Amino acid sequence: MHIDGSTTIVGVFGAPISHTASPAMHNAAFKTMGMNWVYLAFRVEPRNLRSALQGAREMGFLGINLTVPHKILALDCVDGIEPEARKVGAVNTILIERGRTRGFNTDGFGFIEAVKEDFNLSIEGKRVLVLGAGGAGRAIAVKCALDGAAKVIVANRTPARIEPIAREIAGTRSEFQSVSLSANAIGKVIHEADLVVNATSVGLAQGDSLGLGPKLFDPHQHVYDTIYRPAKTEFLRVAEGAGAKVANGLSMLLHQGAKSFEIWTKQKAPLAVMRRALRTAIYGDKS
Ligand code: ATR
């Protein structure tokens, strides 16, 4: 990588940030495309988000990704918001053009592309059960409804967090239902679902489990976990054991990043290179 006075700078703000695989993914893309761009990671505390974005703008950065804990805060820190980011209630990508910041959300798009790639599945007409109503759960549930899912069911430990999702989905043609995040409540609806998604953070830590037994899943189902580290959570292991098709969140990470790349560069993202860079950064996989 050759950095000089005309290198275009993009990056990610988060706290914590040291674990991020996004620089590996984007810098591999810039290198393979022969672009004089660089992607950097910055630790930014929530109280400093507004001034950090102002600094990025004043220093001529072209784009910023936002990760935990900034995605919701950023709604109040940008000059304009794309309709999908507004509906999802979060911004994960900012484009800085002519001194103005514009907020996008590419997480929902990343999910839709991920299930296309991993399961060859189109969301249109499908029934989707989303476990979790945080940032990721909301983006997935709302995007599925916007893309024509027949039904979206959302389960969350804290019921109040489902309300904004219900309000957004009410404006679409999808049927909506909320249930509590217990094996018992989920057991009553899961048989309806073509696609089951874990969008909670349960499974990130070893021994963490949602407590869903193998009897809940069946072989016609597609089961996706937004977690990619570990590569196979207990949730995916149980679902796979029951014969369901399973995939982890690496593909969603890839496709949300590819969409950010395209928003910034206006060029098609080199997916194979980006996927390989992610796999190496996350799993140490050189294949
Ligand atoms: P993200 O942006 O990754 O979605 P988040 O907004 O903090 O992160 O959301 C985390 C999700 O995991 C939420 O659905 C959260 O449930 P609550 O809304 O009830 O907090 C869920 N979650 C986290 N820890 C959990 C646990 N121990 N049991 C059940 N759900 C949990």
Coordinates of C-alpha atoms and ligand atoms in Angstrom, one line a residue:
M1 CA 0.0 0.0 0.0
H2 CA 1.4 3.4 -1.0
I3 CA 0.1 6.3 1.1
D4 CA 0.8 9.8 -0.2
G5 CA -0.6 13.3 -0.1
S6 CA -3.6 12.4 -2.3
T7 CA -4.7 9.1 -0.5
T8 CA -8.4 9.0 0.1
I9 CA -9.2 8.2 3.8
V10 CA -12.2 6.2 5.0
G11 CA -12.6 4.3 8.3
V12 CA -14.7 3.1 11.2
F13 CA -15.5 4.6 14.5
G14 CA -16.4 2.4 17.5
A15 CA -15.6 1.6 21.1
P16 CA -14.2 -0.9 21.5
I17 CA -12.7 -1.2 18.1
S18 CA -9.5 -3.2 18.2
H19 CA -11.3 -6.5 17.2
T20 CA -12.6 -5.1 13.9
A21 CA -12.0 -7.0 10.7
S22 CA -13.3 -4.2 8.5
P23 CA -9.8 -2.6 7.7
A24 CA -8.6 -6.0 6.4
M25 CA -11.6 -6.3 4.2
H26 CA -11.6 -2.8 2.7
N27 CA -7.9 -2.4 2.3
A28 CA -7.7 -5.7 0.5
A29 CA -10.4 -4.4 -1.9
F30 CA -8.5 -1.1 -2.4
K31 CA -5.3 -2.9 -3.1
T32 CA -6.8 -5.3 -5.6
M33 CA -8.5 -2.4 -7.4
G34 CA -5.3 -0.4 -7.5
M35 CA -7.0 2.5 -5.6
N36 CA -5.1 5.0 -3.6
W37 CA -7.4 4.7 -0.6
V38 CA -6.9 3.6 3.0
Y39 CA -9.4 2.3 5.6
L40 CA -8.5 3.0 9.3
A41 CA -10.1 2.1 12.6
F42 CA -10.6 4.8 15.3
R43 CA -11.6 4.4 18.9
V44 CA -14.2 7.1 19.4
E45 CA -16.2 7.4 22.7
P46 CA -19.9 8.1 22.3
R47 CA -19.6 11.6 23.9
N48 CA -17.1 12.5 21.1
L49 CA -19.0 11.1 18.1
R50 CA -20.2 14.5 16.9
S51 CA -16.8 16.2 17.1
A52 CA -15.1 13.2 15.6
L53 CA -17.4 13.3 12.6
Q54 CA -16.8 17.0 12.3
G55 CA -13.1 16.4 12.3
A56 CA -13.5 13.7 9.7
R57 CA -15.3 16.1 7.5
E58 CA -12.9 18.9 8.1
M59 CA -9.9 16.7 7.3
G60 CA -11.5 15.5 4.0
F61 CA -12.3 11.9 4.9
L62 CA -14.7 10.5 2.3
G63 CA -16.6 8.0 4.4
I64 CA -17.1 6.5 7.9
N65 CA -18.5 3.2 9.1
L66 CA -20.1 3.2 12.6
T67 CA -20.2 0.3 14.9
V68 CA -21.2 -0.3 18.5
P69 CA -22.2 2.0 20.2
H70 CA -22.6 4.7 17.6
K71 CA -25.3 3.5 15.1
I72 CA -28.3 5.1 16.8
L73 CA -26.5 8.2 18.1
A74 CA -25.3 8.9 14.5
L75 CA -28.9 9.7 13.4
D76 CA -28.6 13.0 15.2
C77 CA -25.1 13.8 14.0
V78 CA -25.5 13.7 10.2
D79 CA -26.8 16.3 7.7
G80 CA -29.1 13.9 5.8
I81 CA -30.4 10.4 6.3
E82 CA -31.4 7.9 3.6
P83 CA -35.0 6.6 4.0
E84 CA -33.9 3.0 4.8
A85 CA -31.6 4.1 7.6
R86 CA -34.4 6.2 8.9
K87 CA -36.8 3.2 8.9
V88 CA -34.2 1.0 10.5
G89 CA -33.4 3.7 13.1
A90 CA -29.7 3.4 12.7
V91 CA -26.8 4.6 10.6
N92 CA -23.8 2.3 9.9
T93 CA -22.3 4.1 6.9
I94 CA -21.6 7.8 6.3
L95 CA -20.7 9.4 3.0
I96 CA -19.1 12.8 3.1
E97 CA -19.6 14.7 -0.1
R98 CA -19.2 18.5 -0.7
G99 CA -18.8 19.0 3.1
R100 CA -22.1 17.3 3.9
T101 CA -22.6 14.0 5.8
R102 CA -25.2 11.6 4.6
G103 CA -26.2 8.5 6.7
F104 CA -27.0 5.1 5.2
N105 CA -27.7 1.7 6.7
T106 CA -26.3 -1.3 4.9
D107 CA -26.9 -4.0 7.5
G108 CA -30.3 -5.0 6.2
F109 CA -29.0 -5.2 2.6
G110 CA -26.0 -7.2 4.0
F111 CA -28.5 -9.7 5.5
I112 CA -30.6 -10.1 2.4
E113 CA -27.5 -10.7 0.3
A114 CA -26.1 -13.1 2.9
V115 CA -29.2 -15.4 2.8
K116 CA -29.1 -15.3 -1.0
E117 CA -25.5 -16.3 -1.0
D118 CA -25.6 -18.9 1.8
F119 CA -29.0 -20.4 1.2
N120 CA -30.0 -19.3 -2.3
L121 CA -33.0 -17.9 -0.6
S122 CA -35.0 -14.8 -1.6
I123 CA -37.0 -13.1 1.2
E124 CA -40.0 -12.4 -0.9
G125 CA -43.0 -14.4 0.4
K126 CA -41.0 -16.0 3.2
R127 CA -41.9 -16.2 6.9
V128 CA -39.0 -15.0 9.1
L129 CA -38.5 -15.4 12.8
V130 CA -36.0 -12.9 14.2
L131 CA -34.6 -13.4 17.7
G132 CA -33.4 -10.1 19.0
A133 CA -34.6 -6.5 18.6
G134 CA -31.4 -4.5 19.1
G135 CA -29.6 -2.8 16.2
A136 CA -29.1 -5.9 14.2
G137 CA -32.5 -7.5 14.9
R138 CA -34.3 -4.3 14.0
A139 CA -32.3 -3.8 10.7
I140 CA -33.0 -7.4 9.7
A141 CA -36.7 -7.4 10.6
V142 CA -37.5 -4.1 9.0
K143 CA -35.5 -4.9 5.8
C144 CA -37.3 -8.3 5.5
A145 CA -40.7 -6.6 5.6
L146 CA -39.5 -3.9 3.1
D147 CA -38.4 -6.7 0.8
G148 CA -41.7 -8.5 0.8
A149 CA -41.5 -11.1 3.5
A150 CA -45.0 -12.6 4.0
K151 CA -44.6 -12.6 7.8
V152 CA -42.1 -11.3 10.3
I153 CA -42.0 -12.6 13.9
V154 CA -39.8 -10.8 16.4
A155 CA -38.8 -12.2 19.8
N156 CA -36.9 -10.2 22.4
R157 CA -36.0 -10.3 26.1
T158 CA -37.1 -6.7 26.5
P159 CA -40.5 -6.4 24.8
A160 CA -40.4 -2.5 24.6
R161 CA -37.6 -2.7 22.0
I162 CA -40.0 -4.5 19.6
E163 CA -42.4 -1.5 19.5
P164 CA -40.5 0.7 17.0
I165 CA -40.0 -2.4 14.8
A166 CA -43.8 -3.2 14.9
R167 CA -44.5 0.4 13.9
E168 CA -42.3 0.3 10.9
I169 CA -43.5 -3.1 9.7
A170 CA -47.1 -1.9 10.1
G171 CA -46.4 0.4 7.1
T172 CA -45.5 -2.6 4.9
R173 CA -47.5 -5.5 3.5
S174 CA -45.9 -8.0 5.8
E175 CA -47.8 -9.6 8.7
F176 CA -46.2 -8.9 12.1
Q177 CA -46.2 -10.8 15.4
S178 CA -44.1 -10.4 18.5
V179 CA -43.4 -13.1 21.0
S180 CA -41.2 -13.3 24.1
L181 CA -37.8 -14.8 24.0
S182 CA -38.5 -18.0 25.8
A183 CA -38.2 -21.6 24.4
N184 CA -41.9 -22.0 25.2
A185 CA -43.1 -18.9 23.3
I186 CA -40.7 -19.6 20.4
G187 CA -41.8 -23.2 20.3
K188 CA -45.4 -22.0 19.5
V189 CA -44.4 -20.0 16.4
I190 CA -41.1 -21.4 15.1
H191 CA -42.7 -24.1 12.9
E192 CA -44.2 -21.3 10.8
A193 CA -40.8 -19.9 9.9
D194 CA -38.9 -20.6 6.7
L195 CA -35.9 -18.6 8.1
V196 CA -34.9 -18.3 11.7
V197 CA -32.3 -15.7 12.6
N198 CA -30.3 -15.1 15.8
A199 CA -29.7 -11.4 16.1
T200 CA -29.1 -11.4 19.8
S201 CA -25.6 -11.3 21.2
V202 CA -26.2 -14.7 22.9
G203 CA -23.6 -17.1 21.7
L204 CA -20.7 -14.6 21.6
A205 CA -19.3 -15.9 24.9
Q206 CA -18.5 -19.6 25.3
G207 CA -21.2 -21.5 27.0
D208 CA -23.9 -18.9 26.1
S209 CA -27.1 -20.4 24.8
L210 CA -30.6 -19.4 23.9
G211 CA -31.7 -22.7 25.3
L212 CA -33.6 -23.8 22.1
G213 CA -33.6 -27.6 21.8
P214 CA -33.3 -29.7 18.6
K215 CA -37.1 -30.4 18.5
L216 CA -37.8 -26.8 17.7
F217 CA -36.0 -26.9 14.3
D218 CA -36.8 -28.9 11.3
P219 CA -35.0 -29.9 8.1
H220 CA -36.9 -27.5 5.8
Q221 CA -35.7 -24.5 7.8
H222 CA -32.8 -22.1 7.1
V223 CA -31.1 -21.0 10.3
Y224 CA -28.8 -18.0 10.3
D225 CA -26.7 -16.6 13.2
T226 CA -25.5 -13.0 12.9
I227 CA -22.6 -14.0 15.2
Y228 CA -19.5 -15.2 13.2
R229 CA -17.0 -15.6 16.1
P230 CA -17.2 -18.4 17.2
A231 CA -17.9 -19.8 13.7
K232 CA -20.5 -22.2 15.0
T233 CA -22.6 -21.1 18.0
E234 CA -24.6 -23.5 20.1
F235 CA -27.7 -22.2 18.3
L236 CA -26.3 -23.3 14.9
R237 CA -25.0 -26.6 16.2
V238 CA -28.4 -27.5 17.5
A239 CA -30.2 -26.4 14.3
E240 CA -27.7 -28.3 12.1
G241 CA -28.1 -31.4 14.3
A242 CA -31.9 -31.2 13.6
G243 CA -31.2 -31.2 9.8
A244 CA -31.7 -27.5 9.2
K245 CA -29.4 -25.6 6.8
V246 CA -27.2 -23.2 8.7
A247 CA -24.9 -20.2 8.1
N248 CA -23.1 -17.7 10.3
G249 CA -22.8 -13.9 10.2
L250 CA -19.6 -13.7 8.1
S251 CA -21.6 -13.3 4.9
M252 CA -23.7 -10.4 6.4
L253 CA -20.5 -8.7 7.5
L254 CA -19.1 -9.1 4.0
H255 CA -22.1 -7.8 2.2
Q256 CA -22.8 -4.8 4.5
G257 CA -19.1 -3.9 3.9
A258 CA -19.3 -4.4 0.2
K259 CA -22.3 -2.0 0.1
S260 CA -20.4 0.6 2.0
F261 CA -17.6 0.2 -0.4
E262 CA -19.9 0.8 -3.3
I263 CA -21.5 3.9 -1.7
W264 CA -18.1 5.5 -1.2
T265 CA -16.3 4.4 -4.4
K266 CA -19.2 4.2 -6.8
Q267 CA -17.5 1.0 -8.0
K268 CA -18.5 -2.7 -7.8
A269 CA -17.0 -4.3 -4.7
P270 CA -14.5 -7.2 -5.3
L271 CA -16.4 -9.7 -3.2
A272 CA -14.1 -12.7 -3.5
V273 CA -11.1 -10.7 -2.3
M274 CA -13.0 -9.1 0.5
R275 CA -14.4 -12.5 1.7
R276 CA -10.9 -14.0 1.7
A277 CA -9.5 -11.1 3.7
L278 CA -12.3 -11.4 6.3
R279 CA -11.8 -15.1 6.6
T280 CA -8.0 -14.6 7.2
A281 CA -8.6 -11.8 9.7
I282 CA -11.3 -13.7 11.6
Y283 CA -10.4 -17.3 11.4
G284 CA -6.7 -17.2 10.3
D285 CA -7.9 -19.1 7.3
K286 CA -5.4 -18.8 4.4
S287 CA -7.3 -20.9 1.9
Ligands
ATR1 P1 -26.6 -5.2 18.1 O1 -26.4 -3.9 17.5 O2 -25.5 -6.2 17.9 O3 -28.0 -5.8 17.8 P2 -27.7 -4.5 20.7 O4 -28.5 -3.4 20.1 O5 -27.0 -4.2 22.0 O6 -26.6 -5.0 19.7 O7 -28.7 -5.7 20.8 C1 -28.4 -6.9 21.5 C2 -29.5 -7.9 21.4 O8 -29.2 -9.1 22.1 C3 -30.8 -7.4 22.0 O9 -31.9 -8.0 21.4 C4 -30.7 -7.9 23.5 O10 -31.9 -8.1 24.1 P3 -32.5 -6.9 25.0 O11 -33.1 -5.9 24.0 O12 -33.5 -7.5 25.9 O13 -31.3 -6.3 25.7 C5 -30.1 -9.3 23.2 N1 -29.5 -9.9 24.3 C6 -28.3 -9.6 24.9 N2 -28.0 -10.4 25.9 C7 -29.0 -11.2 26.1 C8 -29.3 -12.3 27.0 N3 -28.5 -12.6 27.9 N4 -30.5 -12.9 26.8 C9 -31.4 -12.6 25.8 N5 -31.1 -11.6 24.9 C10 -30.0 -10.9 25.0

